[in-house]
PDB file of C-alpha atoms and ligand atoms in Angstrom:
ATOM      1  CA  UNK A   1     117.805  98.806 115.180  1.00  0.00           C
ATOM      2  CA  UNK A   2     113.819  98.715 116.554  1.00  0.00           C
ATOM      3  CA  UNK A   3     111.565 100.778 114.056  1.00  0.00           C
ATOM      4  CA  UNK A   4     107.638 101.869 114.037  1.00  0.00           C
ATOM      5  CA  UNK A   5     106.230 102.213 111.168  1.00  0.00           C
ATOM      6  CA  UNK A   6     102.943 104.322 110.765  1.00  0.00           C
ATOM      7  CA  UNK A   7     101.466 105.085 108.121  1.00  0.00           C
ATOM      8  CA  UNK A   8      97.409 105.217 106.306  1.00  0.00           C
ATOM      9  CA  UNK A   9      96.484 101.893 105.015  1.00  0.00           C
ATOM     10  CA  UNK A  10      97.805 101.584 101.676  1.00  0.00           C
ATOM     11  CA  UNK A  11     101.067 104.051 102.478  1.00  0.00           C
ATOM     12  CA  UNK A  12     103.222 100.534 102.149  1.00  0.00           C
ATOM     13  CA  UNK A  13     103.980  99.009 105.485  1.00  0.00           C
ATOM     14  CA  UNK A  14     103.625  95.598 105.262  1.00  0.00           C
ATOM     15  CA  UNK A  15     105.777  95.996 102.293  1.00  0.00           C
ATOM     16  CA  UNK A  16     108.646  98.437 103.813  1.00  0.00           C
ATOM     17  CA  UNK A  17     108.604  96.225 107.019  1.00  0.00           C
ATOM     18  CA  UNK A  18     109.573  92.728 105.298  1.00  0.00           C
ATOM     19  CA  UNK A  19     111.786  94.550 103.337  1.00  0.00           C
ATOM     20  CA  UNK A  20     113.655  96.346 106.418  1.00  0.00           C
ATOM     21  CA  UNK A  21     113.239  93.010 108.255  1.00  0.00           C
ATOM     22  CA  UNK A  22     114.868  91.146 105.530  1.00  0.00           C
ATOM     23  CA  UNK A  23     117.836  93.886 104.992  1.00  0.00           C
ATOM     24  CA  UNK A  24     118.455  94.728 108.419  1.00  0.00           C
ATOM     25  CA  UNK A  25     117.957  90.903 109.601  1.00  0.00           C
ATOM     26  CA  UNK A  26     115.223  92.084 112.442  1.00  0.00           C
ATOM     27  CA  UNK A  27     112.039  90.823 113.020  1.00  0.00           C
ATOM     28  CA  UNK A  28     108.867  91.960 111.070  1.00  0.00           C
ATOM     29  CA  UNK A  29     105.494  92.363 113.636  1.00  0.00           C
ATOM     30  CA  UNK A  30     102.520  92.994 111.899  1.00  0.00           C
ATOM     31  CA  UNK A  31      99.421  93.611 113.539  1.00  0.00           C
ATOM     32  CA  UNK A  32      97.051  92.962 110.967  1.00  0.00           C
ATOM     33  CA  UNK A  33      99.124  89.473 110.270  1.00  0.00           C
ATOM     34  CA  UNK A  34      98.418  88.620 113.549  1.00  0.00           C
ATOM     35  CA  UNK A  35      94.775  89.634 114.033  1.00  0.00           C
ATOM     36  CA  UNK A  36      94.168  87.778 110.537  1.00  0.00           C
ATOM     37  CA  UNK A  37      95.664  84.509 111.867  1.00  0.00           C
ATOM     38  CA  UNK A  38      93.233  84.863 115.048  1.00  0.00           C
ATOM     39  CA  UNK A  39      90.304  85.374 112.523  1.00  0.00           C
ATOM     40  CA  UNK A  40      91.549  82.160 110.217  1.00  0.00           C
ATOM     41  CA  UNK A  41      91.810  79.654 113.753  1.00  0.00           C
ATOM     42  CA  UNK A  42      88.495  80.706 113.996  1.00  0.00           C
ATOM     43  CA  UNK A  43      88.614  81.264 117.874  1.00  0.00           C
ATOM     44  CA  UNK A  44      86.256  82.955 119.830  1.00  0.00           C
ATOM     45  CA  UNK A  45      88.417  86.093 119.792  1.00  0.00           C
ATOM     46  CA  UNK A  46      88.802  85.329 116.048  1.00  0.00           C
ATOM     47  CA  UNK A  47      85.025  85.688 115.436  1.00  0.00           C
ATOM     48  CA  UNK A  48      85.366  88.983 117.757  1.00  0.00           C
ATOM     49  CA  UNK A  49      88.167  90.405 116.090  1.00  0.00           C
ATOM     50  CA  UNK A  50      86.817  90.124 112.319  1.00  0.00           C
ATOM     51  CA  UNK A  51      83.802  91.849 113.479  1.00  0.00           C
ATOM     52  CA  UNK A  52      85.728  95.046 113.694  1.00  0.00           C
ATOM     53  CA  UNK A  53      88.371  94.077 110.992  1.00  0.00           C
ATOM     54  CA  UNK A  54      85.294  93.926 108.353  1.00  0.00           C
ATOM     55  CA  UNK A  55      84.088  97.333 109.606  1.00  0.00           C
ATOM     56  CA  UNK A  56      87.743  98.833 109.201  1.00  0.00           C
ATOM     57  CA  UNK A  57      87.427  99.912 113.065  1.00  0.00           C
ATOM     58  CA  UNK A  58      90.089  99.256 115.118  1.00  0.00           C
ATOM     59  CA  UNK A  59      89.894  96.004 117.111  1.00  0.00           C
ATOM     60  CA  UNK A  60      90.253  97.538 121.228  1.00  0.00           C
ATOM     61  CA  UNK A  61      93.517  98.206 122.325  1.00  0.00           C
ATOM     62  CA  UNK A  62      93.546  95.537 125.047  1.00  0.00           C
ATOM     63  CA  UNK A  63      93.338  92.527 122.835  1.00  0.00           C
ATOM     64  CA  UNK A  64      96.404  94.136 120.086  1.00  0.00           C
ATOM     65  CA  UNK A  65      98.760  94.724 122.956  1.00  0.00           C
ATOM     66  CA  UNK A  66      98.101  91.751 124.669  1.00  0.00           C
ATOM     67  CA  UNK A  67      99.426  89.755 121.097  1.00  0.00           C
ATOM     68  CA  UNK A  68     102.283  92.107 121.109  1.00  0.00           C
ATOM     69  CA  UNK A  69     104.502  91.442 124.380  1.00  0.00           C
ATOM     70  CA  UNK A  70     105.109  87.412 123.135  1.00  0.00           C
ATOM     71  CA  UNK A  71     106.519  88.216 119.486  1.00  0.00           C
ATOM     72  CA  UNK A  72     108.666  91.401 120.969  1.00  0.00           C
ATOM     73  CA  UNK A  73     110.513  89.409 123.590  1.00  0.00           C
ATOM     74  CA  UNK A  74     111.114  87.196 120.129  1.00  0.00           C
ATOM     75  CA  UNK A  75     112.668  89.340 118.579  1.00  0.00           C
ATOM     76  CA  UNK A  76     115.346  90.303 121.505  1.00  0.00           C
ATOM     77  CA  UNK A  77     116.672  87.605 119.498  1.00  0.00           C
ATOM     78  CA  UNK A  78     117.133  89.105 116.605  1.00  0.00           C
ATOM     79  CA  UNK A  79     118.679  92.268 116.412  1.00  0.00           C
ATOM     80  CA  UNK A  80     115.023  93.797 116.700  1.00  0.00           C
ATOM     81  CA  UNK A  81     111.926  94.634 115.173  1.00  0.00           C
ATOM     82  CA  UNK A  82     110.349  96.834 112.552  1.00  0.00           C
ATOM     83  CA  UNK A  83     106.570  97.283 113.676  1.00  0.00           C
ATOM     84  CA  UNK A  84     103.917  97.430 111.183  1.00  0.00           C
ATOM     85  CA  UNK A  85     100.446  98.337 112.699  1.00  0.00           C
ATOM     86  CA  UNK A  86     100.914  99.269 116.273  1.00  0.00           C
ATOM     87  CA  UNK A  87     100.201 101.703 117.548  1.00  0.00           C
ATOM     88  CA  UNK A  88      97.454 103.031 115.799  1.00  0.00           C
ATOM     89  CA  UNK A  89      96.565 105.248 118.656  1.00  0.00           C
ATOM     90  CA  UNK A  90      97.974 107.572 121.779  1.00  0.00           C
ATOM     91  CA  UNK A  91      96.835 104.929 124.238  1.00  0.00           C
ATOM     92  CA  UNK A  92      98.428 101.797 121.966  1.00  0.00           C
ATOM     93  CA  UNK A  93     101.455 104.367 121.559  1.00  0.00           C
ATOM     94  CA  UNK A  94     101.984 104.765 125.403  1.00  0.00           C
ATOM     95  CA  UNK A  95     101.488 101.340 126.266  1.00  0.00           C
ATOM     96  CA  UNK A  96     104.009 100.248 123.460  1.00  0.00           C
ATOM     97  CA  UNK A  97     106.217 102.166 125.159  1.00  0.00           C
ATOM     98  CA  UNK A  98     105.915 100.782 128.422  1.00  0.00           C
ATOM     99  CA  UNK A  99     106.238  97.197 127.346  1.00  0.00           C
ATOM    100  CA  UNK A 100     109.836  98.724 125.677  1.00  0.00           C
ATOM    101  CA  UNK A 101     110.757 100.367 128.989  1.00  0.00           C
ATOM    102  CA  UNK A 102     110.139  97.027 130.643  1.00  0.00           C
ATOM    103  CA  UNK A 103     111.622  94.707 127.746  1.00  0.00           C
ATOM    104  CA  UNK A 104     114.667  97.543 127.602  1.00  0.00           C
ATOM    105  CA  UNK A 105     113.405  97.777 123.773  1.00  0.00           C
ATOM    106  CA  UNK A 106     111.786 100.835 123.269  1.00  0.00           C
ATOM    107  CA  UNK A 107     111.905 102.059 119.388  1.00  0.00           C
ATOM    108  CA  UNK A 108     114.857 103.729 118.234  1.00  0.00           C
ATOM    109  CA  UNK A 109     112.556 105.177 115.556  1.00  0.00           C
ATOM    110  CA  UNK A 110     109.141 106.089 114.214  1.00  0.00           C
ATOM    111  CA  UNK A 111     109.163 105.807 110.360  1.00  0.00           C
ATOM    112  CA  UNK A 112     106.151 107.773 108.714  1.00  0.00           C
ATOM    113  CA  UNK A 113     105.198 107.086 105.280  1.00  0.00           C
ATOM    114  CA  UNK A 114     103.352 109.790 103.299  1.00  0.00           C
ATOM    115  CA  UNK A 115     100.818 109.556 100.435  1.00  0.00           C
ATOM    116  CA  UNK A 116      97.731 111.289  99.025  1.00  0.00           C
ATOM    117  CA  UNK A 117      94.292 109.906  99.994  1.00  0.00           C
ATOM    118  CA  UNK A 118      93.514 109.479  96.638  1.00  0.00           C
ATOM    119  CA  UNK A 119      97.308 107.031  95.851  1.00  0.00           C
ATOM    120  CA  UNK A 120      96.193 105.449  98.919  1.00  0.00           C
ATOM    121  CA  UNK A 121      92.531 104.473  97.546  1.00  0.00           C
ATOM    122  CA  UNK A 122      94.018 103.625  94.481  1.00  0.00           C
ATOM    123  CA  UNK A 123      96.268 101.216  95.753  1.00  0.00           C
ATOM    124  CA  UNK A 124      94.008  99.685  98.338  1.00  0.00           C
ATOM    125  CA  UNK A 125      91.291  98.959  95.487  1.00  0.00           C
ATOM    126  CA  UNK A 126      94.149  97.326  93.286  1.00  0.00           C
ATOM    127  CA  UNK A 127      95.178  95.012  96.213  1.00  0.00           C
ATOM    128  CA  UNK A 128      91.532  94.040  96.616  1.00  0.00           C
ATOM    129  CA  UNK A 129      91.209  92.527  92.668  1.00  0.00           C
ATOM    130  CA  UNK A 130      94.085  90.510  93.744  1.00  0.00           C
ATOM    131  CA  UNK A 131      93.886  89.724  97.564  1.00  0.00           C
ATOM    132  CA  UNK A 132      90.273  89.873  97.894  1.00  0.00           C
ATOM    133  CA  UNK A 133      90.637  90.990 101.751  1.00  0.00           C
ATOM    134  CA  UNK A 134      87.622  91.467 103.562  1.00  0.00           C
ATOM    135  CA  UNK A 135      88.307  95.347 104.464  1.00  0.00           C
ATOM    136  CA  UNK A 136      89.239  96.552 101.012  1.00  0.00           C
ATOM    137  CA  UNK A 137      86.041  97.500  99.994  1.00  0.00           C
ATOM    138  CA  UNK A 138      85.491 100.983  98.574  1.00  0.00           C
ATOM    139  CA  UNK A 139      82.986 101.813 102.209  1.00  0.00           C
ATOM    140  CA  UNK A 140      85.697  99.846 104.026  1.00  0.00           C
ATOM    141  CA  UNK A 141      88.647 101.774 103.163  1.00  0.00           C
ATOM    142  CA  UNK A 142      86.691 105.298 103.588  1.00  0.00           C
ATOM    143  CA  UNK A 143      86.278 104.014 107.066  1.00  0.00           C
ATOM    144  CA  UNK A 144      89.522 103.372 108.068  1.00  0.00           C
ATOM    145  CA  UNK A 145      91.249 106.361 105.987  1.00  0.00           C
ATOM    146  CA  UNK A 146      89.393 108.415 108.196  1.00  0.00           C
ATOM    147  CA  UNK A 147      89.957 106.618 110.959  1.00  0.00           C
ATOM    148  CA  UNK A 148      93.846 107.222 110.565  1.00  0.00           C
ATOM    149  CA  UNK A 149      93.373 110.505 110.326  1.00  0.00           C
ATOM    150  CA  UNK A 150      91.324 110.921 113.481  1.00  0.00           C
ATOM    151  CA  UNK A 151      93.019 108.864 115.813  1.00  0.00           C
ATOM    152  CA  UNK A 152      96.058 107.493 114.172  1.00  0.00           C
ATOM    153  CA  UNK A 153      98.069 110.355 112.708  1.00  0.00           C
ATOM    154  CA  UNK A 154      97.929 112.674 115.880  1.00  0.00           C
ATOM    155  CA  UNK A 155     100.456 110.105 117.379  1.00  0.00           C
ATOM    156  CA  UNK A 156     102.767 111.556 114.778  1.00  0.00           C
ATOM    157  CA  UNK A 157     103.894 114.737 117.283  1.00  0.00           C
ATOM    158  CA  UNK A 158     104.064 112.607 119.742  1.00  0.00           C
ATOM    159  CA  UNK A 159     107.206 111.062 118.013  1.00  0.00           C
ATOM    160  CA  UNK A 160     108.050 114.128 117.126  1.00  0.00           C
ATOM    161  CA  UNK A 161     108.568 115.413 120.396  1.00  0.00           C
ATOM    162  CA  UNK A 162     110.790 112.348 121.537  1.00  0.00           C
ATOM    163  CA  UNK A 163     112.721 113.095 118.682  1.00  0.00           C
ATOM    164  CA  UNK A 164     112.599 109.996 116.809  1.00  0.00           C
ATOM    165  CA  UNK A 165     110.253 110.616 113.902  1.00  0.00           C
ATOM    166  CA  UNK A 166     111.588 110.028 110.164  1.00  0.00           C
ATOM    167  CA  UNK A 167     108.985 111.163 107.736  1.00  0.00           C
ATOM    168  CA  UNK A 168     109.497 109.992 103.819  1.00  0.00           C
ATOM    169  CA  UNK A 169     107.750 110.093 100.594  1.00  0.00           C
ATOM    170  CA  UNK A 170     105.632 107.149 100.170  1.00  0.00           C
ATOM    171  CA  UNK A 171     104.171 108.101  96.685  1.00  0.00           C
ATOM    172  CA  UNK A 172     106.957 106.358  94.738  1.00  0.00           C
ATOM    173  CA  UNK A 173     107.671 102.996  93.894  1.00  0.00           C
ATOM    174  CA  UNK A 174     108.084 100.411  96.602  1.00  0.00           C
ATOM    175  CA  UNK A 175     112.225  99.758  96.399  1.00  0.00           C
ATOM    176  CA  UNK A 176     112.783 103.670  95.857  1.00  0.00           C
ATOM    177  CA  UNK A 177     110.978 104.460  98.800  1.00  0.00           C
ATOM    178  CA  UNK A 178     112.850 101.545 101.027  1.00  0.00           C
ATOM    179  CA  UNK A 179     116.224 102.770  99.412  1.00  0.00           C
ATOM    180  CA  UNK A 180     115.344 106.065 100.502  1.00  0.00           C
ATOM    181  CA  UNK A 181     114.857 104.383 104.330  1.00  0.00           C
ATOM    182  CA  UNK A 182     117.919 102.587 104.560  1.00  0.00           C
ATOM    183  CA  UNK A 183     119.624 105.270 103.358  1.00  0.00           C
ATOM    184  CA  UNK A 184     117.948 107.387 106.308  1.00  0.00           C
ATOM    185  CA  UNK A 185     118.616 104.819 108.991  1.00  0.00           C
ATOM    186  CA  UNK A 186     122.275 104.574 107.927  1.00  0.00           C
ATOM    187  CA  UNK A 187     122.911 108.088 107.980  1.00  0.00           C
ATOM    188  CA  UNK A 188     121.132 108.066 111.829  1.00  0.00           C
ATOM    189  CA  UNK A 189     123.182 104.586 112.814  1.00  0.00           C
ATOM    190  CA  UNK A 190     126.189 106.609 114.672  1.00  0.00           C
ATOM    191  CA  UNK A 191     123.335 108.753 116.552  1.00  0.00           C
ATOM    192  CA  UNK A 192     121.015 105.764 117.109  1.00  0.00           C
ATOM    193  CA  UNK A 193     123.849 103.835 119.174  1.00  0.00           C
ATOM    194  CA  UNK A 194     124.899 106.707 121.625  1.00  0.00           C
ATOM    195  CA  UNK A 195     123.136 110.022 121.383  1.00  0.00           C
ATOM    196  CA  UNK A 196     120.421 110.274 124.017  1.00  0.00           C
ATOM    197  CA  UNK A 197     117.057 110.431 122.116  1.00  0.00           C
ATOM    198  CA  UNK A 198     116.315 113.955 123.513  1.00  0.00           C
ATOM    199  CA  UNK A 199     119.085 115.563 121.715  1.00  0.00           C
ATOM    200  CA  UNK A 200     117.804 114.498 118.053  1.00  0.00           C
ATOM    201  CA  UNK A 201     115.681 116.208 116.036  1.00  0.00           C
ATOM    202  CA  UNK A 202     112.498 114.855 113.779  1.00  0.00           C
ATOM    203  CA  UNK A 203     113.957 114.680 110.343  1.00  0.00           C
ATOM    204  CA  UNK A 204     111.489 115.346 107.359  1.00  0.00           C
ATOM    205  CA  UNK A 205     112.544 113.891 103.953  1.00  0.00           C
ATOM    206  CA  UNK A 206     108.960 114.062 102.530  1.00  0.00           C
ATOM    207  CA  UNK A 207     109.840 116.593  99.996  1.00  0.00           C
ATOM    208  CA  UNK A 208     113.069 114.957  98.622  1.00  0.00           C
ATOM    209  CA  UNK A 209     111.505 113.635  95.895  1.00  0.00           C
ATOM    210  CA  UNK A 210     110.189 116.987  94.738  1.00  0.00           C
ATOM    211  CA  UNK A 211     113.117 118.023  94.964  1.00  0.00           C
ATOM    212  CA  UNK A 212     114.782 115.907  92.807  1.00  0.00           C
ATOM    213  CA  UNK A 213     112.022 115.924  90.372  1.00  0.00           C
ATOM    214  CA  UNK A 214     113.129 119.654  90.323  1.00  0.00           C
ATOM    215  CA  UNK A 215     116.433 119.315  89.247  1.00  0.00           C
ATOM    216  CA  UNK A 216     115.893 116.709  86.907  1.00  0.00           C
ATOM    217  CA  UNK A 217     113.323 119.435  85.106  1.00  0.00           C
ATOM    218  CA  UNK A 218     116.001 122.158  85.350  1.00  0.00           C
ATOM    219  CA  UNK A 219     118.756 120.393  83.440  1.00  0.00           C
TER     220      UNK A 219
HETATM  221  P1  ADP B 301      95.763  98.632 107.233  1.00  0.00           P
HETATM  222  O1  ADP B 301      97.015  99.092 107.134  1.00  0.00           O
HETATM  223  O2  ADP B 301      95.873  98.540 105.194  1.00  0.00           O
HETATM  224  O3  ADP B 301      94.504  99.127 107.487  1.00  0.00           O
HETATM  225  P2  ADP B 301      96.452  96.012 108.575  1.00  0.00           P
HETATM  226  O4  ADP B 301      96.617  94.901 107.767  1.00  0.00           O
HETATM  227  O5  ADP B 301      97.571  97.265 109.487  1.00  0.00           O
HETATM  228  O6  ADP B 301      96.305  96.784 107.029  1.00  0.00           O
HETATM  229  O7  ADP B 301      94.955  96.396 109.608  1.00  0.00           O
HETATM  230  C1  ADP B 301      93.618  95.994 109.170  1.00  0.00           C
HETATM  231  C2  ADP B 301      92.644  96.077 110.016  1.00  0.00           C
HETATM  232  O8  ADP B 301      93.398  95.144 111.293  1.00  0.00           O
HETATM  233  C3  ADP B 301      92.382  97.312 110.863  1.00  0.00           C
HETATM  234  O9  ADP B 301      92.243  97.996 109.881  1.00  0.00           O
HETATM  235  C4  ADP B 301      92.293  96.919 111.889  1.00  0.00           C
HETATM  236  O10 ADP B 301      90.671  96.661 112.467  1.00  0.00           O
HETATM  237  C5  ADP B 301      92.868  96.170 112.816  1.00  0.00           C
HETATM  238  N1  ADP B 301      93.972  96.555 113.446  1.00  0.00           N
HETATM  239  C6  ADP B 301      95.362  96.191 112.756  1.00  0.00           C
HETATM  240  N2  ADP B 301      96.658  96.682 113.346  1.00  0.00           N
HETATM  241  C7  ADP B 301      95.465  97.155 114.740  1.00  0.00           C
HETATM  242  C8  ADP B 301      95.720  98.096 116.151  1.00  0.00           C
HETATM  243  N3  ADP B 301      96.857  98.512 116.410  1.00  0.00           N
HETATM  244  N4  ADP B 301      94.901  98.305 116.722  1.00  0.00           N
HETATM  245  C9  ADP B 301      93.230  98.130 116.340  1.00  0.00           C
HETATM  246  N5  ADP B 301      93.060  97.497 115.263  1.00  0.00           N
HETATM  247  C10 ADP B 301      94.546  97.269 114.482  1.00  0.00           C
END
């Protein structure tokens, strides 16, 4: 199983990626973690990376894509990968697809985690209090959210057109979101293994939570 996770900062990409990696026996690749490791190592590249991350800006595509190939190759030893944080713009989406084609490891599913801005900001500020990440300040959070809508959200259409987009409602608790993703992936498994990608239709589960809520109030 090879998965991409797409969602705004605070949507829960890291949390869900960890859960999925564990449950599916695949490798978790996080661009944020790889970049922060460079910063911790205080290499020259790390100092450059830091200047972007601390401002809430995207690190240049070349730097990010160079980091990707090695962990993707390593992931072929496991059952696949869950990629968290890449791609973040259309150039990265194309580059990731190209690397996937070269390695015979293109993504099977692009998972879109949907949550509204108020919830995203609330979660990021709560994380700031716990983790002290340099980019979890109100000002930098606003910049990261703006960038998400400007350059990342438009790539969803690309995955929708490729027929591999699955959208889930990420406003609920992490275990609930995780269960829904696993159920959706399980239901899709036969198609993933056999069906040509172009015959698939996008899957939109974002209104499921509401539907269940509506059912329970009707009881
Ligand atoms: P979040 O999704 O909450 O912003 P991440 O840990 O994924 O957290 O990313 C933190 C920061 O790392 C981003 O704001 C950006 O500066 C940088 N970054 C992560 N992934 C990428 C990427 N694919 N391209 C460019 N910059 C990235």
